[in-house]
Tab-separated table of C-alpha atoms in Angstrom:
chain	number	residue	atom	x	y	z
A	12	MET	CA	283.112	48.502	-30.071
A	13	LYS	CA	282.300	45.011	-29.726
A	14	ILE	CA	279.320	43.892	-28.266
A	15	VAL	CA	278.354	40.449	-26.670
A	16	PHE	CA	274.354	39.915	-26.161
A	17	PHE	CA	273.341	36.796	-23.917
A	18	ALA	CA	269.947	35.805	-25.035
A	19	HIS	CA	267.310	33.406	-23.956
A	20	PRO	CA	267.893	29.784	-25.825
A	21	SER	CA	266.067	29.739	-28.942
A	22	PHE	CA	263.975	26.451	-27.141
A	23	ILE	CA	262.312	28.163	-25.091
A	24	PRO	CA	258.291	28.545	-25.218
A	25	SER	CA	258.275	32.020	-25.642
A	26	GLN	CA	260.148	33.713	-28.823
A	27	SER	CA	259.157	37.152	-27.657
A	28	MET	CA	262.582	37.693	-25.827
A	29	PRO	CA	264.906	36.331	-28.384
A	30	ARG	CA	263.401	38.344	-31.254
A	31	TYR	CA	264.142	41.436	-28.686
A	32	ALA	CA	267.637	40.162	-28.307
A	33	SER	CA	268.265	39.774	-32.594
A	34	TRP	CA	266.612	43.073	-32.898
A	35	ILE	CA	269.177	45.047	-30.682
A	36	ALA	CA	272.236	42.835	-32.045
A	37	GLU	CA	271.146	43.739	-35.752
A	38	GLY	CA	270.481	47.073	-34.920
A	39	MET	CA	273.918	47.524	-33.523
A	40	LYS	CA	275.905	45.498	-36.186
A	41	SER	CA	274.315	47.903	-38.660
A	42	LYS	CA	275.811	50.872	-36.690
A	43	GLY	CA	279.653	48.979	-37.292
A	44	HIS	CA	279.921	47.431	-33.823
A	45	ILE	CA	281.031	43.891	-33.732
A	46	VAL	CA	278.668	41.884	-32.296
A	47	GLU	CA	278.171	38.165	-31.236
A	48	ILE	CA	275.192	36.657	-29.662
A	49	TRP	CA	275.852	34.163	-26.659
A	50	GLN	CA	272.902	31.641	-25.624
A	51	PRO	CA	272.645	27.972	-24.712
A	52	TRP	CA	271.874	25.225	-26.952
A	53	PRO	CA	269.441	22.741	-26.674
A	54	LYS	CA	272.040	19.541	-26.319
A	55	CYS	CA	270.152	18.137	-23.030
A	56	TYR	CA	266.831	19.346	-24.018
A	57	ASN	CA	267.280	17.595	-27.431
A	58	TRP	CA	267.162	14.127	-25.655
A	59	LYS	CA	264.166	12.127	-25.615
A	60	ALA	CA	262.112	12.604	-22.487
A	61	PRO	CA	258.522	13.104	-21.425
A	62	VAL	CA	257.149	16.460	-21.813
A	63	SER	CA	257.762	16.970	-17.698
A	64	ILE	CA	260.998	16.057	-18.328
A	65	LYS	CA	262.340	18.606	-21.072
A	66	LYS	CA	261.883	22.149	-18.808
A	67	TRP	CA	264.544	20.531	-16.178
A	68	LEU	CA	266.775	19.095	-19.105
A	69	GLY	CA	266.877	22.816	-20.047
A	70	TYR	CA	267.778	23.976	-17.187
A	71	ILE	CA	270.686	22.012	-17.211
A	72	ASP	CA	271.236	23.416	-20.951
A	73	GLN	CA	271.048	27.384	-19.279
A	74	TYR	CA	272.605	26.851	-15.717
A	75	VAL	CA	274.799	24.508	-15.795
A	76	LEU	CA	276.660	23.820	-19.437
A	77	PHE	CA	276.386	27.198	-20.478
A	78	PRO	CA	277.738	28.840	-17.861
A	79	THR	CA	280.822	26.265	-18.029
A	80	GLU	CA	281.271	27.027	-21.584
A	81	THR	CA	280.866	30.977	-20.978
A	82	ARG	CA	283.193	30.899	-18.343
A	83	GLU	CA	286.163	29.786	-21.037
A	84	LYS	CA	285.205	32.000	-23.700
A	85	LEU	CA	285.130	34.732	-21.423
A	86	LYS	CA	288.808	34.320	-21.498
A	87	ASN	CA	289.592	35.391	-24.622
A	88	GLN	CA	287.604	38.664	-24.965
A	89	PRO	CA	288.865	41.807	-24.733
A	90	SER	CA	288.893	44.279	-22.096
A	91	ASP	CA	286.871	46.780	-23.811
A	92	THR	CA	283.877	44.413	-24.784
A	93	LEU	CA	280.864	45.625	-23.893
A	94	PHE	CA	278.470	42.530	-22.544
A	95	VAL	CA	274.436	42.919	-22.457
A	96	PHE	CA	272.059	40.604	-20.804
A	97	THR	CA	269.092	41.410	-23.087
A	98	ASP	CA	266.237	40.560	-20.244
A	99	HIS	CA	266.950	40.557	-16.452
A	100	ALA	CA	265.380	36.793	-16.176
A	101	LEU	CA	268.794	36.025	-17.978
A	102	GLY	CA	270.096	36.995	-14.017
A	103	PRO	CA	272.080	33.817	-12.864
A	104	TRP	CA	274.639	34.435	-15.883
A	105	VAL	CA	274.801	37.904	-15.074
A	106	PRO	CA	277.687	37.113	-12.130
A	107	LEU	CA	279.686	35.983	-14.930
A	108	ALA	CA	280.196	39.399	-16.380
A	109	ALA	CA	279.675	41.299	-13.566
A	110	ASN	CA	282.857	42.682	-12.853
A	111	ARG	CA	283.108	43.767	-16.955
A	112	PRO	CA	281.434	46.536	-18.813
A	113	HIS	CA	277.889	45.196	-18.225
A	114	ILE	CA	274.053	46.249	-18.833
A	115	VAL	CA	271.242	44.803	-18.367
A	116	HIS	CA	267.762	45.209	-19.964
A	117	CYS	CA	264.568	44.826	-17.992
A	118	HIS	CA	261.435	44.317	-19.539
A	119	ASP	CA	258.726	43.475	-16.792
A	120	PHE	CA	258.895	41.920	-13.035
A	121	LEU	CA	255.656	40.352	-12.523
A	122	ALA	CA	257.371	36.690	-11.933
A	123	GLN	CA	259.367	38.573	-9.642
A	124	SER	CA	256.456	40.473	-7.832
A	125	SER	CA	254.492	37.450	-7.958
A	126	ALA	CA	256.969	35.193	-6.164
A	127	MET	CA	257.235	38.213	-3.488
A	128	GLY	CA	253.384	37.547	-3.348
A	129	ARG	CA	252.444	41.158	-4.180
A	130	ILE	CA	250.136	40.095	-6.860
A	131	PRO	CA	247.317	37.972	-5.355
A	132	GLU	CA	246.076	36.958	-8.847
A	133	ASN	CA	249.061	34.995	-9.696
A	134	ARG	CA	249.799	32.347	-6.726
A	135	VAL	CA	253.250	31.153	-7.173
A	136	GLY	CA	254.524	27.291	-5.424
A	137	TRP	CA	257.615	26.766	-3.526
A	138	THR	CA	259.668	26.016	-6.707
A	139	GLY	CA	258.964	29.066	-8.851
A	140	LYS	CA	259.897	31.125	-5.552
A	141	ARG	CA	262.851	29.634	-5.392
A	142	TYR	CA	263.453	29.882	-9.179
A	143	GLN	CA	262.475	33.792	-8.969
A	144	GLU	CA	264.962	33.901	-6.133
A	145	TYR	CA	267.902	33.129	-7.938
A	146	ILE	CA	267.133	35.121	-11.054
A	147	ARG	CA	266.803	37.941	-8.578
A	148	ASN	CA	270.555	37.145	-6.627
A	149	GLY	CA	271.943	37.337	-9.820
A	150	TYR	CA	270.617	40.524	-11.432
A	151	ARG	CA	271.572	42.294	-8.655
A	152	LYS	CA	275.032	41.625	-8.880
A	153	ALA	CA	274.867	44.142	-11.880
A	154	ARG	CA	275.146	48.055	-11.793
A	155	ASN	CA	273.797	49.170	-15.202
A	156	PHE	CA	270.014	48.694	-16.176
A	157	ILE	CA	267.906	49.757	-19.259
A	158	SER	CA	264.259	49.664	-18.613
A	159	VAL	CA	261.722	49.500	-21.342
A	160	SER	CA	259.057	51.614	-19.224
A	161	GLU	CA	259.275	53.925	-16.280
A	162	GLN	CA	256.619	51.179	-14.168
A	163	THR	CA	259.525	48.787	-14.847
A	164	ARG	CA	262.431	50.981	-13.918
A	165	LYS	CA	260.267	51.626	-10.736
A	166	ASP	CA	259.623	47.668	-10.294
A	167	LEU	CA	263.369	46.965	-10.561
A	168	HIS	CA	264.269	49.670	-7.592
A	169	THR	CA	262.076	48.074	-5.396
A	170	PHE	CA	264.157	44.368	-5.918
A	171	LEU	CA	267.453	46.285	-5.567
A	172	ASP	CA	269.010	46.563	-2.229
A	173	PHE	CA	271.724	49.134	-3.568
A	174	THR	CA	271.369	52.149	-5.661
A	175	PRO	CA	272.168	51.683	-9.397
A	176	MET	CA	275.138	53.549	-10.876
A	177	PHE	CA	273.182	53.357	-14.128
A	178	SER	CA	269.171	52.949	-14.871
A	179	GLU	CA	267.907	54.796	-17.880
A	180	VAL	CA	264.280	54.085	-19.498
A	181	VAL	CA	264.204	53.608	-23.607
A	182	TYR	CA	260.520	52.572	-24.805
A	183	ASN	CA	260.703	50.112	-27.430
A	184	GLY	CA	260.537	50.536	-30.652
A	185	LEU	CA	257.745	49.533	-32.862
A	186	THR	CA	259.677	47.279	-35.638
A	187	GLN	CA	256.827	46.635	-37.920
A	188	THR	CA	254.772	48.826	-40.267
A	189	PHE	CA	250.437	48.757	-39.227
A	190	THR	CA	248.835	50.509	-42.084
A	191	PRO	CA	245.223	52.430	-41.555
A	192	LEU	CA	242.888	51.953	-43.884
A	193	SER	CA	240.497	54.666	-45.468
A	194	GLN	CA	237.769	52.332	-46.437
A	195	PRO	CA	237.429	49.743	-43.144
A	196	GLY	CA	234.482	48.230	-44.523
A	197	LEU	CA	235.784	46.966	-48.106
A	198	LEU	CA	238.545	45.184	-45.597
A	199	ARG	CA	235.778	43.790	-43.235
A	200	ARG	CA	233.741	42.183	-46.313
A	201	GLU	CA	237.592	40.263	-47.357
A	202	LEU	CA	238.274	39.260	-43.944
A	203	SER	CA	234.512	38.232	-43.398
A	204	GLN	CA	235.318	35.428	-46.454
A	205	GLU	CA	238.566	34.593	-45.175
A	206	ILE	CA	237.908	34.143	-41.626
A	207	ASP	CA	234.055	32.828	-42.495
A	208	LEU	CA	232.623	35.402	-40.130
A	209	ASP	CA	230.298	38.269	-40.397
A	210	LEU	CA	232.552	41.207	-39.541
A	211	SER	CA	230.568	43.463	-42.025
A	212	LYS	CA	229.769	45.524	-39.473
A	213	GLY	CA	232.886	45.824	-37.542
A	214	TYR	CA	233.601	43.775	-34.325
A	215	LEU	CA	235.599	44.122	-30.729
A	216	LEU	CA	239.029	43.134	-30.911
A	217	HIS	CA	241.296	41.301	-28.098
A	218	VAL	CA	245.267	40.691	-28.830
A	219	GLY	CA	246.932	38.615	-26.252
A	220	GLY	CA	248.158	35.095	-24.924
A	221	ASN	CA	246.831	32.956	-21.837
A	222	GLN	CA	249.153	34.459	-19.366
A	223	TRP	CA	247.554	35.540	-16.098
A	224	TYR	CA	248.062	39.391	-16.674
A	225	LYS	CA	246.567	39.872	-20.951
A	226	ASN	CA	242.877	39.205	-18.396
A	227	ARG	CA	241.013	37.195	-21.323
A	228	LYS	CA	238.419	36.046	-18.726
A	229	GLY	CA	237.904	39.932	-17.972
A	230	VAL	CA	238.021	40.486	-21.889
A	231	ILE	CA	234.738	38.101	-21.933
A	232	GLU	CA	232.988	39.474	-18.243
A	233	ILE	CA	233.244	43.371	-20.502
A	234	TYR	CA	231.860	42.072	-23.481
A	235	ASN	CA	228.829	40.126	-21.622
A	236	ALA	CA	228.206	43.287	-19.255
A	237	TRP	CA	228.189	45.437	-23.135
A	238	ARG	CA	225.971	43.349	-25.137
A	239	GLU	CA	223.572	42.898	-21.931
A	240	GLN	CA	222.910	47.140	-22.810
A	241	SER	CA	223.913	48.078	-25.931
A	242	SER	CA	221.974	47.844	-29.380
A	243	PHE	CA	225.165	47.855	-31.097
A	244	ASN	CA	225.526	43.721	-31.619
A	245	LEU	CA	229.077	43.193	-32.468
A	246	PRO	CA	231.255	40.442	-32.459
A	247	LEU	CA	234.214	39.702	-30.457
A	248	LEU	CA	237.635	38.568	-31.779
A	249	MET	CA	240.439	37.370	-28.857
A	250	VAL	CA	243.931	36.415	-31.507
A	251	GLY	CA	246.271	34.983	-29.564
A	252	ALA	CA	247.176	31.298	-27.983
A	253	THR	CA	244.785	28.434	-28.098
A	254	PRO	CA	242.092	28.919	-25.320
A	255	THR	CA	242.731	27.303	-21.672
A	256	GLU	CA	239.783	25.144	-20.868
A	257	LYS	CA	239.244	27.523	-18.146
A	258	LEU	CA	238.968	30.172	-20.365
A	259	LYS	CA	236.984	27.843	-22.807
A	260	GLU	CA	234.116	27.394	-20.149
A	261	VAL	CA	233.877	31.249	-19.307
A	262	LYS	CA	232.792	31.158	-23.131
A	263	GLU	CA	230.562	28.729	-23.170
A	264	GLY	CA	228.583	30.485	-19.971
A	265	SER	CA	228.225	33.507	-21.899
A	266	SER	CA	224.922	33.950	-23.552
A	267	PHE	CA	226.658	35.442	-26.449
A	268	GLU	CA	228.562	32.562	-27.001
A	269	ALA	CA	227.984	32.418	-30.856
A	270	ASP	CA	229.269	35.743	-31.149
A	271	ILE	CA	232.726	35.056	-29.434
A	272	HIS	CA	235.477	34.023	-31.115
A	273	PHE	CA	239.027	32.602	-30.587
A	274	LEU	CA	241.359	32.943	-33.736
A	275	THR	CA	244.975	31.425	-33.085
A	276	GLY	CA	247.709	30.874	-35.504
A	277	ILE	CA	247.048	34.088	-36.934
A	278	ALA	CA	250.006	35.287	-39.348
A	279	ASP	CA	251.551	39.000	-38.573
A	280	THR	CA	249.770	40.029	-42.319
A	281	MET	CA	246.347	38.849	-41.259
A	282	LEU	CA	246.720	40.445	-37.677
A	283	LYS	CA	247.383	43.751	-39.378
A	284	LYS	CA	244.159	43.639	-41.104
A	285	ILE	CA	242.124	42.570	-38.170
A	286	TYR	CA	243.683	45.468	-36.344
A	287	ALA	CA	242.859	48.246	-39.105
A	288	ALA	CA	239.352	46.655	-39.551
A	289	ALA	CA	238.087	46.739	-35.769
A	290	SER	CA	235.876	49.130	-34.570
A	291	LEU	CA	237.620	49.045	-30.977
A	292	PHE	CA	240.846	47.258	-29.563
A	293	LEU	CA	239.979	46.216	-26.034
A	294	PHE	CA	242.954	45.970	-23.420
A	295	PRO	CA	242.157	45.138	-19.778
A	296	SER	CA	245.609	43.715	-18.730
A	297	LEU	CA	246.186	43.445	-14.902
A	298	ALA	CA	249.732	44.366	-15.553
A	299	GLU	CA	252.120	44.678	-18.168
A	300	GLY	CA	255.791	45.254	-18.927
A	301	PHE	CA	255.183	47.454	-22.048
A	302	GLY	CA	251.735	46.924	-24.028
A	303	TRP	CA	252.942	46.161	-27.588
A	304	PRO	CA	249.561	45.712	-28.708
A	305	ILE	CA	248.181	48.894	-27.517
A	306	ILE	CA	250.546	51.247	-30.028
A	307	GLU	CA	250.035	48.401	-32.521
A	308	ALA	CA	246.392	49.303	-32.740
A	309	MET	CA	246.806	53.039	-32.608
A	310	ALA	CA	249.341	52.396	-35.776
A	311	SER	CA	246.250	50.718	-37.147
A	312	GLY	CA	243.807	53.465	-36.502
A	313	CYS	CA	242.153	51.518	-34.334
A	314	LEU	CA	240.454	53.062	-30.833
A	315	VAL	CA	242.158	51.754	-27.813
A	316	ILE	CA	240.204	51.077	-24.377
A	317	THR	CA	242.729	49.845	-21.461
A	318	THR	CA	243.471	49.828	-18.254
A	319	ALA	CA	244.520	53.278	-16.708
A	320	GLU	CA	247.444	51.782	-14.662
A	321	ALA	CA	251.084	51.841	-15.927
A	322	PRO	CA	252.847	51.272	-18.156
A	323	MET	CA	249.750	51.181	-20.085
A	324	THR	CA	249.199	54.447	-19.147
A	325	GLU	CA	252.803	55.544	-20.155
A	326	VAL	CA	252.210	53.735	-23.568
A	327	GLY	CA	248.789	55.185	-24.097
A	328	GLY	CA	249.068	58.543	-23.074
A	329	GLU	CA	246.071	60.873	-23.915
A	330	ALA	CA	245.587	58.875	-27.094
A	331	VAL	CA	243.429	56.411	-25.526
A	332	PHE	CA	240.314	55.663	-23.644
A	333	TYR	CA	240.897	54.464	-19.776
A	334	ILE	CA	238.754	51.680	-17.359
A	335	ASP	CA	240.000	50.713	-14.190
A	336	LYS	CA	241.875	47.409	-13.315
A	337	ARG	CA	239.762	44.225	-12.756
A	338	PRO	CA	239.183	44.245	-8.699
A	339	VAL	CA	239.783	40.813	-7.319
A	340	GLU	CA	236.417	40.371	-6.348
A	341	GLY	CA	233.189	42.952	-7.427
A	342	GLU	CA	234.474	42.242	-11.316
A	343	ARG	CA	230.479	42.662	-12.280
A	344	GLN	CA	230.592	46.328	-11.343
A	345	TRP	CA	233.720	46.910	-12.955
A	346	ALA	CA	232.440	44.938	-16.079
A	347	ALA	CA	229.549	47.164	-16.085
A	348	ALA	CA	231.720	50.344	-15.464
A	349	SER	CA	233.786	48.991	-18.399
A	350	ALA	CA	230.861	48.486	-21.079
A	351	LEU	CA	229.735	52.023	-20.477
A	352	VAL	CA	233.334	53.104	-22.064
A	353	ILE	CA	232.821	50.599	-24.828
A	354	GLU	CA	229.550	52.382	-25.346
A	355	ARG	CA	230.500	55.756	-25.187
A	356	VAL	CA	233.622	54.897	-27.550
A	357	LEU	CA	231.369	53.279	-30.269
A	358	SER	CA	228.868	56.499	-29.829
A	359	ILE	CA	231.452	59.201	-30.711
A	360	SER	CA	230.801	61.298	-33.651
A	361	GLU	CA	233.512	60.792	-37.002
A	362	ASN	CA	235.087	63.946	-36.354
A	363	GLU	CA	235.889	63.292	-32.724
A	364	ARG	CA	236.846	59.551	-33.915
A	365	ASN	CA	239.261	61.048	-36.545
A	366	SER	CA	240.702	63.139	-34.327
A	367	ARG	CA	241.386	60.525	-31.816
A	368	ILE	CA	243.130	58.573	-34.405
A	369	GLN	CA	245.157	61.095	-35.795
A	370	PHE	CA	246.116	61.368	-32.077
A	371	GLY	CA	246.916	58.150	-31.938
A	372	PHE	CA	249.078	58.196	-35.044
A	373	LYS	CA	251.228	61.247	-33.402
A	374	ASN	CA	251.534	59.267	-30.092
A	375	VAL	CA	253.530	56.211	-32.282
A	376	GLU	CA	256.022	58.594	-33.321
A	377	ARG	CA	257.586	58.131	-29.641
A	378	PHE	CA	258.135	54.629	-30.436
A	379	ASP	CA	260.461	55.056	-33.221
A	380	PRO	CA	262.614	51.776	-33.774
A	381	SER	CA	265.734	54.164	-35.269
A	382	ALA	CA	265.188	56.640	-32.417
A	383	ALA	CA	265.358	53.789	-29.951
A	384	LEU	CA	268.472	52.089	-30.946
A	385	ASN	CA	270.333	55.326	-31.221
A	386	LYS	CA	269.264	56.034	-27.686
A	387	ILE	CA	270.377	52.205	-26.455
A	388	GLU	CA	273.746	53.016	-28.412
A	389	GLN	CA	274.777	56.234	-27.072
A	390	LEU	CA	273.783	54.409	-23.403
A	391	TYR	CA	276.102	51.275	-24.043
A	392	ILE	CA	278.713	53.966	-24.865
A	393	LYS	CA	278.142	55.809	-21.581
A	394	VAL	CA	278.525	52.710	-19.866
A	395	MET	CA	281.853	52.072	-21.653
A	396	GLU	CA	283.468	55.694	-20.788
A	397	GLU	CA	282.328	55.294	-17.368
A	398	LYS	CA	284.235	51.958	-17.006
A	399	LYS	CA	287.124	53.524	-18.810
A	400	ALA	CA	287.203	56.534	-16.570
């Protein structure tokens, strides 16, 4: 089978979607399929221009030049080619191949929901609403979809004005190896030297970017509430993007500022060590499309506390500990209640801790990358067979 994958351009700030496209494409190639990846090149984007103009030049590459080139390329593609859009945010390109065998992968509809006013924590301006409408009008031309979680599929169906011919869920596969350690104390001493912090007694960990839904501010609020009533006295490591000025202000306003540490530019090898040596992983996201760090922490033998909302509940199952979602108002009470969960998790017996960790390892097996690719391949074949019928 020949498969053409439509992928985000390499010049966009986030590279998670291009990596996802490469993972699937390489997986299908290894199974013997003929694979091509189509994506815009930075022709206008590479022009010398102010940063404020760069985005718009990138839009010309994506939504003017690329569709024109693609229409020409489509003329030479055999009729039995499957066209795969690796993200529903590529919606503007969907009409190009909507009358051919196709499928759209869906990751999260947070931007779409925000533009519709469904998420009070993330207000969207007029241009943002029009852009998301442009995307929505595109993917609505598709009839076949694969979502990364049940929550994503549920969200997808709220945006469609029809019943899709095909809509399935395939959880992401954990493509990296995360190794738990039997002697975390040794690793903590090693990390203490590498990071130049005293981590010998353990630490709380959060991994995530500055996106509104990652709730980094809420992480610090919970930490403050926990430190005010706990005797454990462990530092907090926040691994991810360089903090925003507002987040820095939240840290500076904390009575425990000296124990809150932002770590940026962390390599994957170092991140794996940080996961494995953490006392617990705190992930109070307001929303997610999937929730990769939950699986990564579990695979590292780290106990997880996350939000009791889908898809975090889908990913964590019964292997993690849950807290309520941060409310728009009443965040102090929320932080205090969440702090009690941290205290309870840190106070569990060694037997219970080991049991929960083993439960986490078992849960991680659900996200085997080979099984995910096998299911995706089966669904691709199904779409082709139904098209022939």
